[in-house]
PDB file of C-alpha atoms in Angstrom:
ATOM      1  CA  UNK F   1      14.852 -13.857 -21.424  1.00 53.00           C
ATOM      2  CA  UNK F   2      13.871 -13.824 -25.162  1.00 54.00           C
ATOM      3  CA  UNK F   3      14.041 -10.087 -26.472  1.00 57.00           C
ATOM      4  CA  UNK F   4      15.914  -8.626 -23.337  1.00 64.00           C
ATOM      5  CA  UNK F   5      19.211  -7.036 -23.815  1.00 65.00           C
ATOM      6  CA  UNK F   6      22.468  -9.228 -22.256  1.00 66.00           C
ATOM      7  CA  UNK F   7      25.775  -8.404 -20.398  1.00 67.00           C
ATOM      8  CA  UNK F   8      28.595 -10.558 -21.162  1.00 67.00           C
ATOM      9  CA  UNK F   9      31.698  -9.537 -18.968  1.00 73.00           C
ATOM     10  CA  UNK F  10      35.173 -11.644 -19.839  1.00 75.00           C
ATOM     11  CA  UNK F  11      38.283 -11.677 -18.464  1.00 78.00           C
ATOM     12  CA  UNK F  12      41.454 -12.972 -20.304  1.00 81.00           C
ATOM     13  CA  UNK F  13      44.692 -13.627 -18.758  1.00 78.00           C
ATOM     14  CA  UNK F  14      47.766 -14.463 -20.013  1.00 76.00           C
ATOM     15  CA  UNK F  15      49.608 -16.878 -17.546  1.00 77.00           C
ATOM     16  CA  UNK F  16      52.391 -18.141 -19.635  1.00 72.00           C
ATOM     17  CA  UNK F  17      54.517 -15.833 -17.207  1.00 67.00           C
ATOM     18  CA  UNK F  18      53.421 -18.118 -14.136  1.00 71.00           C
ATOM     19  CA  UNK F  19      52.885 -21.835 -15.979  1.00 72.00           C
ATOM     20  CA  UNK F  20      56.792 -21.026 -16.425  1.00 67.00           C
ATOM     21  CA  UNK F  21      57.684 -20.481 -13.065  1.00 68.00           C
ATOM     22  CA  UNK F  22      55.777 -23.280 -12.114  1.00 72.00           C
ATOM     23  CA  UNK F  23      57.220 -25.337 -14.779  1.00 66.00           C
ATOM     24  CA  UNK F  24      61.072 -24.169 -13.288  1.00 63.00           C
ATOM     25  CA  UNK F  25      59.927 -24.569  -9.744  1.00 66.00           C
ATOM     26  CA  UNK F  26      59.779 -28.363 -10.327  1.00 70.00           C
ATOM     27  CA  UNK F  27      62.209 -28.617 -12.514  1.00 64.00           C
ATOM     28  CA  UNK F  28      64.937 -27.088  -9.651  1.00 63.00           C
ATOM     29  CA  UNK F  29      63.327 -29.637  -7.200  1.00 68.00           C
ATOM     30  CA  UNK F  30      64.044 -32.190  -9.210  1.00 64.00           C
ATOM     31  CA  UNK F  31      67.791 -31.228  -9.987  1.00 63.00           C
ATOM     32  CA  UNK F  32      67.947 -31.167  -6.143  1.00 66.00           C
ATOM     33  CA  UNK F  33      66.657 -34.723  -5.885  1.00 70.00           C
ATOM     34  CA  UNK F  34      68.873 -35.858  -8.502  1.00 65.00           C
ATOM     35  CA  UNK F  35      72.039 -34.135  -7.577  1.00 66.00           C
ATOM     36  CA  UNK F  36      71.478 -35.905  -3.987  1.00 72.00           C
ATOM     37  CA  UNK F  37      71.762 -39.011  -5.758  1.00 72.00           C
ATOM     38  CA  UNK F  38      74.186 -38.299  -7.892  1.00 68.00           C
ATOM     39  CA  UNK F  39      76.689 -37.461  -4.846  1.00 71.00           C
ATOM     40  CA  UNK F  40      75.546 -40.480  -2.741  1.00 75.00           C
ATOM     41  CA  UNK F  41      76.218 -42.949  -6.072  1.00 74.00           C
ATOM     42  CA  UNK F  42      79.702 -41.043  -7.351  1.00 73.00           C
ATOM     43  CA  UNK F  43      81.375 -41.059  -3.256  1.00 73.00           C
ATOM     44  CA  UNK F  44      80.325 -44.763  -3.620  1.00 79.00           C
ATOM     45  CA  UNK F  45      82.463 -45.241  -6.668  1.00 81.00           C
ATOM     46  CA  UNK F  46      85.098 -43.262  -5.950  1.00 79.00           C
ATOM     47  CA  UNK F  47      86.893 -45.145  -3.514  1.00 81.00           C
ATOM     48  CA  UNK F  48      86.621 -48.937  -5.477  1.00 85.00           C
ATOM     49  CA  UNK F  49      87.006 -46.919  -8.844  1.00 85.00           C
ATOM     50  CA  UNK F  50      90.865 -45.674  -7.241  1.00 86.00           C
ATOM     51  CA  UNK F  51      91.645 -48.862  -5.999  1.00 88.00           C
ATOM     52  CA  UNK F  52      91.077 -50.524  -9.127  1.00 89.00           C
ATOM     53  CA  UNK F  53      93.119 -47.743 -10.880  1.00 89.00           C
ATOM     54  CA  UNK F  54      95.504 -48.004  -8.291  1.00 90.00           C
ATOM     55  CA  UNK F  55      96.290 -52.156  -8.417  1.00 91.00           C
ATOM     56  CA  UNK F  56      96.145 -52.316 -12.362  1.00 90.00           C
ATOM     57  CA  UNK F  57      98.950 -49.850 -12.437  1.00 91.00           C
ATOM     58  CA  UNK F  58     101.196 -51.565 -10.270  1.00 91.00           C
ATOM     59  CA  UNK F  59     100.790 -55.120 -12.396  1.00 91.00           C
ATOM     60  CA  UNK F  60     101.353 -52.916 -15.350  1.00 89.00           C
ATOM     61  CA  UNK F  61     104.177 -51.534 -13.975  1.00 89.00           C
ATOM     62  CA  UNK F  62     105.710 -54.750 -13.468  1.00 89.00           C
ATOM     63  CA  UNK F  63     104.697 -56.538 -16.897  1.00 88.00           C
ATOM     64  CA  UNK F  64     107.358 -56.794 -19.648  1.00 89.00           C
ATOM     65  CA  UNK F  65     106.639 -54.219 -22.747  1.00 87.00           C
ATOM     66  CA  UNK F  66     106.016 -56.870 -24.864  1.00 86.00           C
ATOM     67  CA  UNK F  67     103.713 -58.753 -22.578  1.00 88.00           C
ATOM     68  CA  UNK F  68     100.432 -60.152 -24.428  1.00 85.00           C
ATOM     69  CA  UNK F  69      98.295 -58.402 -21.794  1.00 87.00           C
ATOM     70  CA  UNK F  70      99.645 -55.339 -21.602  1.00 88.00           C
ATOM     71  CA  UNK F  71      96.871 -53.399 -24.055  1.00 89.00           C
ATOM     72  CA  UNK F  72      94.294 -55.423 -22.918  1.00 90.00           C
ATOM     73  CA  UNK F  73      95.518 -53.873 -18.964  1.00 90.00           C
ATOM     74  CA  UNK F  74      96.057 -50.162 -20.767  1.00 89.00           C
ATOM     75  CA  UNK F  75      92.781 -50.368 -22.354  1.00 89.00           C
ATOM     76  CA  UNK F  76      91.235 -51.035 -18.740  1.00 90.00           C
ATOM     77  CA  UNK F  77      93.166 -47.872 -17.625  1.00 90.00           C
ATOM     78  CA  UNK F  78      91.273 -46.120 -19.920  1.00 87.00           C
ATOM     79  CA  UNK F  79      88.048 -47.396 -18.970  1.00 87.00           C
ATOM     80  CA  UNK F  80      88.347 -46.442 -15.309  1.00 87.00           C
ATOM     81  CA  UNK F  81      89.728 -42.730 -16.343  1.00 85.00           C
ATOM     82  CA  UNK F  82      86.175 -42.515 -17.955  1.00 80.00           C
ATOM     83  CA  UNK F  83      84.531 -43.414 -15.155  1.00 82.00           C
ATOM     84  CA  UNK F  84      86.256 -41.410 -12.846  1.00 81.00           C
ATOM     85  CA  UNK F  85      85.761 -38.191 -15.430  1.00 78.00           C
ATOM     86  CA  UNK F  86      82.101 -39.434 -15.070  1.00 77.00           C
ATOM     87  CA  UNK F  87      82.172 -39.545 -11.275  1.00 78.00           C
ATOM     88  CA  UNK F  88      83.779 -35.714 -11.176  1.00 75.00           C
ATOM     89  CA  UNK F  89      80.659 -34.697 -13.561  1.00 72.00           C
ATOM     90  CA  UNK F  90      78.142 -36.455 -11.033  1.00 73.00           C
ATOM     91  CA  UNK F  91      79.698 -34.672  -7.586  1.00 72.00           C
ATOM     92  CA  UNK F  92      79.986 -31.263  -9.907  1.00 72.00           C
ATOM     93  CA  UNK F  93      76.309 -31.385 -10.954  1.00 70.00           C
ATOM     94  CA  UNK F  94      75.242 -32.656  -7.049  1.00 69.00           C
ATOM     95  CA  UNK F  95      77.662 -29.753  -5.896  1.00 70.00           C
ATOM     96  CA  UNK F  96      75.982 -26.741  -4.584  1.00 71.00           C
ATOM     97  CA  UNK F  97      77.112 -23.803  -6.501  1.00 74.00           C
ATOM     98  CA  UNK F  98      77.200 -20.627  -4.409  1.00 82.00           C
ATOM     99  CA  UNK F  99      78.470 -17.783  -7.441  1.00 88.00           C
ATOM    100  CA  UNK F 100      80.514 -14.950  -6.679  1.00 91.00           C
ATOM    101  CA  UNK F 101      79.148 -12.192  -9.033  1.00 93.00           C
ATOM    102  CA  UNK F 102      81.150  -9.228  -9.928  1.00 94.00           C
ATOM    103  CA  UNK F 103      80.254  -6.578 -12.796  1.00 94.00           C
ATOM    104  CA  UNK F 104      83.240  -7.132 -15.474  1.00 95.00           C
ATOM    105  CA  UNK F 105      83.443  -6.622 -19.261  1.00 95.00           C
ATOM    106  CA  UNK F 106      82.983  -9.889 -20.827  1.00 95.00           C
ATOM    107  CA  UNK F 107      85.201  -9.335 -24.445  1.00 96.00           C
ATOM    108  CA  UNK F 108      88.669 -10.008 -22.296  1.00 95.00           C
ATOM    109  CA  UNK F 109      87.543 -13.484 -20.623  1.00 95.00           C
ATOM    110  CA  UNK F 110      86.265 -14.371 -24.563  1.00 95.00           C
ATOM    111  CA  UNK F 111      89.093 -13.577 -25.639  1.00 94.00           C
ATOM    112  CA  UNK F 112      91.216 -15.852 -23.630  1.00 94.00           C
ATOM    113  CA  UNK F 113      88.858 -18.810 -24.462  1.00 93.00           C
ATOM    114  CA  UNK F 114      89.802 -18.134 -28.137  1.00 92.00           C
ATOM    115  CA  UNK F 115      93.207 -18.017 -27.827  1.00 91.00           C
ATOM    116  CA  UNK F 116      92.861 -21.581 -25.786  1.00 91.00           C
ATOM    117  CA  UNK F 117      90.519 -22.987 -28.069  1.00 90.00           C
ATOM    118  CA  UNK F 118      93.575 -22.563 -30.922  1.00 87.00           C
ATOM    119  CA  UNK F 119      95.463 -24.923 -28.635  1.00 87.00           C
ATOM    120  CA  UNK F 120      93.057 -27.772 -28.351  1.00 87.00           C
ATOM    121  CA  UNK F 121      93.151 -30.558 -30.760  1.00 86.00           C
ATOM    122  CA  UNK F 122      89.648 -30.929 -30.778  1.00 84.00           C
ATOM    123  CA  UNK F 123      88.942 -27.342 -31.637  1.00 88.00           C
ATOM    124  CA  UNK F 124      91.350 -27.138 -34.599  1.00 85.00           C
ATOM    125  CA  UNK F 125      88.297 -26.722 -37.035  1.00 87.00           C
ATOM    126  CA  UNK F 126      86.196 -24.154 -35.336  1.00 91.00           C
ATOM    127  CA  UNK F 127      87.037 -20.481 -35.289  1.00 91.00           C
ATOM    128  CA  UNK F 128      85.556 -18.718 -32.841  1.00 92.00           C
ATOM    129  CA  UNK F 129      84.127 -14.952 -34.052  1.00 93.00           C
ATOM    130  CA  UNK F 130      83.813 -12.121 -31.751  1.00 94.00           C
ATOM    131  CA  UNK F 131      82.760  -9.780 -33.947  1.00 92.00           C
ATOM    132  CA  UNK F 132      79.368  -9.663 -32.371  1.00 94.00           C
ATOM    133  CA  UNK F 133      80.670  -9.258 -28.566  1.00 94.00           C
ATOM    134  CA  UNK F 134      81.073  -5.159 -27.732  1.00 94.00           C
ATOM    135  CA  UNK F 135      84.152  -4.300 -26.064  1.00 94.00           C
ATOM    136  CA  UNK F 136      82.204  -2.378 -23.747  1.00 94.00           C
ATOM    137  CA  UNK F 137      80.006  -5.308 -22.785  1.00 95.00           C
ATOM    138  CA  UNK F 138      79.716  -6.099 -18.974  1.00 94.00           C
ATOM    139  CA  UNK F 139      78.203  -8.963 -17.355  1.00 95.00           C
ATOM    140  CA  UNK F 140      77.239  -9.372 -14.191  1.00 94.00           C
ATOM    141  CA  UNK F 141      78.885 -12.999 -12.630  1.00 95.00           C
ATOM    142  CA  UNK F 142      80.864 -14.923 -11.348  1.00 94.00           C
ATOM    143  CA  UNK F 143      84.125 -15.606 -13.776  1.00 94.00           C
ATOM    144  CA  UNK F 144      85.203 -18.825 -13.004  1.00 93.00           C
ATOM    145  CA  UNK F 145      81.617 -20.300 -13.453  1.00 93.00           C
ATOM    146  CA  UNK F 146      81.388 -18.251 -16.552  1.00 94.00           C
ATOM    147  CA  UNK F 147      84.113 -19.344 -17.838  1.00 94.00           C
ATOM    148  CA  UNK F 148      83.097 -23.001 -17.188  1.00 91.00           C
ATOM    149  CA  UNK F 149      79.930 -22.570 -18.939  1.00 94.00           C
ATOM    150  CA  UNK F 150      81.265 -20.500 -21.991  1.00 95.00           C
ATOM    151  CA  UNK F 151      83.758 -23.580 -22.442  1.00 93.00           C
ATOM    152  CA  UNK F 152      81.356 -26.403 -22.515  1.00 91.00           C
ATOM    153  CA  UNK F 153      78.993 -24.482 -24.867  1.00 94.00           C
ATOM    154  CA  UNK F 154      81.998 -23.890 -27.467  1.00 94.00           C
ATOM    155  CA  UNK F 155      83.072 -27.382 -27.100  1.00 91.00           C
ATOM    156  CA  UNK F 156      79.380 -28.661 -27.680  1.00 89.00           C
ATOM    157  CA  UNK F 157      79.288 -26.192 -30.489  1.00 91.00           C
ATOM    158  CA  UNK F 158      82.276 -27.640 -32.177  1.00 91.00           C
ATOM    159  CA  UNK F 159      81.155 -31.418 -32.066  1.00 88.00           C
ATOM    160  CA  UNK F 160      77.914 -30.350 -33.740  1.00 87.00           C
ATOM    161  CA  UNK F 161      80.686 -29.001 -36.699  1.00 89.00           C
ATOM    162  CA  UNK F 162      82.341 -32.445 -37.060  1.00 85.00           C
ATOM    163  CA  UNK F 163      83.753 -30.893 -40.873  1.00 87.00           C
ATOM    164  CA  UNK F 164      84.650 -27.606 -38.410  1.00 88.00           C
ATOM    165  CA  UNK F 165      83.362 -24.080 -39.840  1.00 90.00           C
ATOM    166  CA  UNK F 166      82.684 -20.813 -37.741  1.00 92.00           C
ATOM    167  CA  UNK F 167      80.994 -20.313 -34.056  1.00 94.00           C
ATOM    168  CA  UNK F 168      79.400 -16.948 -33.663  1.00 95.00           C
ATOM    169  CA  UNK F 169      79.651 -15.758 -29.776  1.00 95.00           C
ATOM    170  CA  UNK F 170      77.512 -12.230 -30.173  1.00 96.00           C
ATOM    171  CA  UNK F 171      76.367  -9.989 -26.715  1.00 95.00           C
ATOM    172  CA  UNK F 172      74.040  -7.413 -25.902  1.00 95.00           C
ATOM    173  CA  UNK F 173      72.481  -5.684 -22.757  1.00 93.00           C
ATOM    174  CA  UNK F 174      69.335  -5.981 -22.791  1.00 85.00           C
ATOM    175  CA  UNK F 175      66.783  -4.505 -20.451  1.00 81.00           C
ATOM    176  CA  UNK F 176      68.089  -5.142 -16.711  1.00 85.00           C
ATOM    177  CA  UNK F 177      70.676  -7.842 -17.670  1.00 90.00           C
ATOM    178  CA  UNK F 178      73.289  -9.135 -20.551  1.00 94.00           C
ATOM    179  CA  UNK F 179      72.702 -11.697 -23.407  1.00 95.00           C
ATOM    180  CA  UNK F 180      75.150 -13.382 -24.863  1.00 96.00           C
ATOM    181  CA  UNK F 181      74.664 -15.929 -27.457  1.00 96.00           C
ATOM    182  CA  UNK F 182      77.171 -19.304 -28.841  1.00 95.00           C
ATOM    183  CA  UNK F 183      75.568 -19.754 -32.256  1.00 95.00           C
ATOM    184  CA  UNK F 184      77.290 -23.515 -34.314  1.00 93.00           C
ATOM    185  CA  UNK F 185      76.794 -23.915 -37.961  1.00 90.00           C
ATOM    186  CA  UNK F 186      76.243 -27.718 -37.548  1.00 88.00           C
ATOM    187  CA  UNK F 187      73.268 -30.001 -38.164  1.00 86.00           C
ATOM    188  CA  UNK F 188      70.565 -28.401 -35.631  1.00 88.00           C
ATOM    189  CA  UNK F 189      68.212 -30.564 -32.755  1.00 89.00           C
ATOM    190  CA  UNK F 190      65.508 -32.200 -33.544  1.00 87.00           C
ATOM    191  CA  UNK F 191      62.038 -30.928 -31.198  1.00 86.00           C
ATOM    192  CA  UNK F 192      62.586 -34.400 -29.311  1.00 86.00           C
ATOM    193  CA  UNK F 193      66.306 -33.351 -27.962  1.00 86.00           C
ATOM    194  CA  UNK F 194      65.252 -29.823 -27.534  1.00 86.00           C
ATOM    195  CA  UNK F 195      63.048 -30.659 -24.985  1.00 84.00           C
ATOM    196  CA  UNK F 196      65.742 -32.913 -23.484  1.00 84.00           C
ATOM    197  CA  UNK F 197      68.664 -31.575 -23.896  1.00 84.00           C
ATOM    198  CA  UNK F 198      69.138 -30.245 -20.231  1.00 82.00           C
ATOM    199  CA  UNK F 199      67.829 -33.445 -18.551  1.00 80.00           C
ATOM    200  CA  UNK F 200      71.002 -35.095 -16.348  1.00 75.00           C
ATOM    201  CA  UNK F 201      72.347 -38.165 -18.355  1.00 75.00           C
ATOM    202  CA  UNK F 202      70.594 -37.147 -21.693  1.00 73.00           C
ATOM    203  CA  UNK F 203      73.324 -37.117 -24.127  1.00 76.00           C
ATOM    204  CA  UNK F 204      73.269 -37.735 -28.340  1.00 74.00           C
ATOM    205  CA  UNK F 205      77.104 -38.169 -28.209  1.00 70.00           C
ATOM    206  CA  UNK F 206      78.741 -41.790 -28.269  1.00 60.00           C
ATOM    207  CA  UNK F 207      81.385 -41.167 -25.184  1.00 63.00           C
ATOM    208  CA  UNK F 208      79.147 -38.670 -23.399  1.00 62.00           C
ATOM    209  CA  UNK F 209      77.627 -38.571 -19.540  1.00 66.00           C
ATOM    210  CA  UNK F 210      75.141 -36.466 -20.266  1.00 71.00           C
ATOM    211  CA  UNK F 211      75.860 -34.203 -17.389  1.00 79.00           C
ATOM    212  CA  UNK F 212      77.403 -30.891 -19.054  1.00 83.00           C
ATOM    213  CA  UNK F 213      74.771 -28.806 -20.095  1.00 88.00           C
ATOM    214  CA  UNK F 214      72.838 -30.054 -17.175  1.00 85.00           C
ATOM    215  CA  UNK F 215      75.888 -28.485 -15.219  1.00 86.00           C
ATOM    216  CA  UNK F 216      75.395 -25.310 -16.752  1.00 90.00           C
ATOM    217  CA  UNK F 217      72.332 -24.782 -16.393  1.00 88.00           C
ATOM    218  CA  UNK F 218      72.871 -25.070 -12.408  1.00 85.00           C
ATOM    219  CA  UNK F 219      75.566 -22.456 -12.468  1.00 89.00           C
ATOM    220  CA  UNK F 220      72.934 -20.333 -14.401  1.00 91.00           C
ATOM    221  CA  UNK F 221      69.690 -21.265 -12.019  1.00 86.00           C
ATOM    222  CA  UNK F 222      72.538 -19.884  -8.967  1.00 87.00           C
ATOM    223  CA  UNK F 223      72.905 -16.636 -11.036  1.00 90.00           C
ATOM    224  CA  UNK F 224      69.205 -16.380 -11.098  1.00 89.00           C
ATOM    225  CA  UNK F 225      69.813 -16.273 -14.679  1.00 91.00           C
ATOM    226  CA  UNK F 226      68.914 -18.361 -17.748  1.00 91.00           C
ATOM    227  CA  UNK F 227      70.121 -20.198 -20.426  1.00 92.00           C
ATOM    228  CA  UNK F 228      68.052 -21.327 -23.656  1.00 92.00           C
ATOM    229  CA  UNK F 229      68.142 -23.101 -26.489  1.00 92.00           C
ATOM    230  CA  UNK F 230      67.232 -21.863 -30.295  1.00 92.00           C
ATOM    231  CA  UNK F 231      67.799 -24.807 -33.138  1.00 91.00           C
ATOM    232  CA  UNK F 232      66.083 -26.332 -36.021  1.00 87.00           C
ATOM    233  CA  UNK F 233      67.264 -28.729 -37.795  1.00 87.00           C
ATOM    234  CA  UNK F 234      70.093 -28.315 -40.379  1.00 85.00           C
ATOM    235  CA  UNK F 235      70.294 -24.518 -39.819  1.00 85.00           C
ATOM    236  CA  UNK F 236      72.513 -24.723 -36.576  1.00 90.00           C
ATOM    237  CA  UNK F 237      71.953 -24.163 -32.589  1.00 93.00           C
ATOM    238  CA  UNK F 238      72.137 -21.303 -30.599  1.00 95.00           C
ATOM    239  CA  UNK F 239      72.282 -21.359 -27.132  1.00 95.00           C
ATOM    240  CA  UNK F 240      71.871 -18.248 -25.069  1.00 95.00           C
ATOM    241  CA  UNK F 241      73.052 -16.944 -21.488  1.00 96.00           C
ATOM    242  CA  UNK F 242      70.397 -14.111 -20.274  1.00 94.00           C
ATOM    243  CA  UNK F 243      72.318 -12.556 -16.667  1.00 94.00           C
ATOM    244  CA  UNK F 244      70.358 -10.017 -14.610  1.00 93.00           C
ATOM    245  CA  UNK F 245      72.645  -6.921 -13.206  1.00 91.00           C
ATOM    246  CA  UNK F 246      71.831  -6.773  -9.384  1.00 84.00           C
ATOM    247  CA  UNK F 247      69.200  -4.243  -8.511  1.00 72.00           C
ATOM    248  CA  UNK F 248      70.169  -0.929  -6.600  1.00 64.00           C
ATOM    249  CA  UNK F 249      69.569  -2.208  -3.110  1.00 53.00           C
ATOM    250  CA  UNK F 250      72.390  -5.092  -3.528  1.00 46.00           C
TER     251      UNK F 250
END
């Protein structure tokens, strides 16, 4: 009423915490929808896709070098090895991935991908700096997977660096788990690829599937870990791997 005293009583609550599980609930049952159909389509291809492979060979085989057909046969060879590199992606990203964690320190396996990358042809421009990766550092993972995922993030890295330049790979334990971060010197993502850049079959590359970051971030859902995305445009893109260390009980 008019002159009497009044009680307001408000309660705030911050629920970013659970809009984001909510938001990576449905995001994982999606994946699992669309890694069902990705194995049901690739087994379909598979077989035609090797017979095709298969036949074109054999009439290559037989053709004379200087045959008028013969790069118009090669270049159809070529065409099926993409598709078949795109049918491995599609039964890798519909593949259950059941991790084998261990506790290891991280600076040896980063090592080794450096000393690879100096091999590749299309990593001749990068250099890949350590500097920011303790020796001490330990991760809690499986390797293999790790390895997988550290891989596709350098090579992504160096095809945002088409001139070539440096690729920072920095670590750090952080709370109840390890960080460790692939940071490019390329062009950056706009906010429209950022928010896409995960989805299966998005892809900004001319050759690409659009199936290899998707990939990873499977391998890092089975970890229970995460993996996240920091760019703007023309100041470079780093992508971060958060792993949690396994609680006492485990």
């Amino acid at each position: 009423r008019l002159g009497e005293d009044s009680l307001f009583i408000g309660v705030i609550r911050d629920i970013t915490d659970a809009k984001e599980m909510q938001a990576r609930v449905l995001r994982t049952k999606h994946l699992a929808v669309m890694g069902e159909m990705c194995a049901s389509v690739a087994h379909e291809i598979r077989n035609p896709l090797a017979g095709i492979s298969g036949a074109v060979q054999i009439i290559v085989k037989k053709m004379p070098q200087t045959h008028a057909h013969r790069a118009v046969l090669n270049g159809v060879l070529a065409m099926v090895d993409r598709l078949a590199m795109t049918v491995g992606q599609m039964l890798d990203y519909s593949k259950q991935w059941r991790p084998d964690p261990q506790t290891f320190k991280v600076f040896p396996l980063l090592q080794d991908i450096s000393v690879e990358a100096e091999d590749k042809d299309e990593l001749k421009a990068v250099e890949l700096s350590l500097a920011g990766v303790p020796e001490s550092l330990e991760v809690y993972a499986d390797p293999v997977l790790l390895e997988q995922v550290l891989w596709n993030l350098v090579q992504n890295a160096a095809q945002a660096m088409p001139g070539g330049g440096p690729i920072f790979i920095s670590g750090v334990t952080q709370g109840d788990g390890c960080k460790i971060s692939i940071r490019d010197t390329g062009c950056g993502m706009s906010e429209e690829v950022k928010q896409n850049l995960f989805q299966p079959f998005f892809t900004t590359k001319v050759h690409g599937v659009g199936l290899g970051l998707a990939i990873c971030q499977r391998i890092m859902e089975n970890h229970q870990g995460l993996i996240s995305v920091d760019s703007h445009e023309g100041e470079g893109t780093t992508i971060s791997l958060t792993f949690p260390f396994p609680s006492p009980s485990v």
